[in-house]
Short mmCIF file of C-alpha atoms in Angstrom, two decimals:
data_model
loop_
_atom_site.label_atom_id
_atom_site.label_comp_id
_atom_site.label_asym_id
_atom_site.label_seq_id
_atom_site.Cartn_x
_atom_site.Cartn_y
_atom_site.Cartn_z
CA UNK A 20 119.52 119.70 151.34
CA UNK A 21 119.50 123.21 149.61
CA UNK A 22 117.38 125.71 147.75
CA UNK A 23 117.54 127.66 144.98
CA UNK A 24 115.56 129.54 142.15
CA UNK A 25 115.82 128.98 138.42
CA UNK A 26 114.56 130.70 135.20
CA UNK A 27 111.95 128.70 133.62
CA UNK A 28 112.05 129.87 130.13
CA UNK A 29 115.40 129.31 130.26
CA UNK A 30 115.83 126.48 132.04
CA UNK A 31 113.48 124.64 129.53
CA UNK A 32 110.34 122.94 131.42
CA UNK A 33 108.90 123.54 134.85
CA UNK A 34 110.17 122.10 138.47
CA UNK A 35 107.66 119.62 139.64
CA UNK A 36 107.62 118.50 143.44
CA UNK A 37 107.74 115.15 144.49
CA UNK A 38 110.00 114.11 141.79
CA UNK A 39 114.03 113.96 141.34
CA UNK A 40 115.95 116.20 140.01
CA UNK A 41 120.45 116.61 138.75
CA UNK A 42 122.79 118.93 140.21
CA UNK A 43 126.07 119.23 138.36
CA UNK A 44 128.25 121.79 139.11
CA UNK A 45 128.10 121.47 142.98
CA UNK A 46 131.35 119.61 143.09
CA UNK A 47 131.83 115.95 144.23
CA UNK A 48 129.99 115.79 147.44
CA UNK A 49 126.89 117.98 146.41
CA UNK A 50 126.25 116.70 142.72
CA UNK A 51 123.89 113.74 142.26
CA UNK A 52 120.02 113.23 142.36
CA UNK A 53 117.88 115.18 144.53
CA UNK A 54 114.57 115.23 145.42
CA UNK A 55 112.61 118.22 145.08
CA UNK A 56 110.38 118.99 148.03
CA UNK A 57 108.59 122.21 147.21
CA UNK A 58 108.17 124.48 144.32
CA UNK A 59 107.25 127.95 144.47
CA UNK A 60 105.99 129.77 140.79
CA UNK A 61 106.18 133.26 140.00
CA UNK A 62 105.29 134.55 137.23
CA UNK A 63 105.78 138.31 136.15
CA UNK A 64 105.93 140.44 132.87
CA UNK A 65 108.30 138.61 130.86
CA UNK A 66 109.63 136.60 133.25
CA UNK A 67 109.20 133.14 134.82
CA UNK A 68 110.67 132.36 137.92
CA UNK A 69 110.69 129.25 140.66
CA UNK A 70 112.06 128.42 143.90
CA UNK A 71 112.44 125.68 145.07
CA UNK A 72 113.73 123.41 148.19
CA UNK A 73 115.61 119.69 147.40
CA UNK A 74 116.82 117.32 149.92
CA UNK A 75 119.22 114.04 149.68
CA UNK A 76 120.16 111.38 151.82
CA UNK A 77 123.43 111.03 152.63
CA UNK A 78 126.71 113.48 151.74
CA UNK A 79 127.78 111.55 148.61
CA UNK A 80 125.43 110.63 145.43
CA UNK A 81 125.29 107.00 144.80
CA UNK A 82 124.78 107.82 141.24
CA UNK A 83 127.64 107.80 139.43
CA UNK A 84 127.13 110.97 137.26
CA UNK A 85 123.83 112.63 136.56
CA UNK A 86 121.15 112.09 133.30
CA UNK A 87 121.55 115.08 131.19
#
């Protein structure tokens, strides 16, 4: 499991909940498919943040690498 925040605008498209989402970049154990159980908006002046929380079953991704 793990959280985090992103940058909407320049991530590209909104974090939905219930859905799946890549990590890359989290090294072997952590990358892979997660699902995303919450999503938190903000939205300020310019700017247009979310946080979020994702859990994963298991240590290791089954998924060989993840969709880009």
């Amino acid at each position: 499991s793990g959280s985090g925040s992103l940058n909407v605008l320049r991530y590209g498209r909104m974090l939905k909940a219930r859905g799946l989402v890549g990590v890359r970049g989290a090294g072997v154990a952590y990358d892979g498919l997660y699902y995303v159980s919450s999503v938190t908006s903000t939205l300020k002046r310019g700017e247009f943040k979310q946080s979020f929380e994702l859990t994963r079953n298991g240590l290791v991704s089954i998924t060989p690498a993840v969709p880009v």
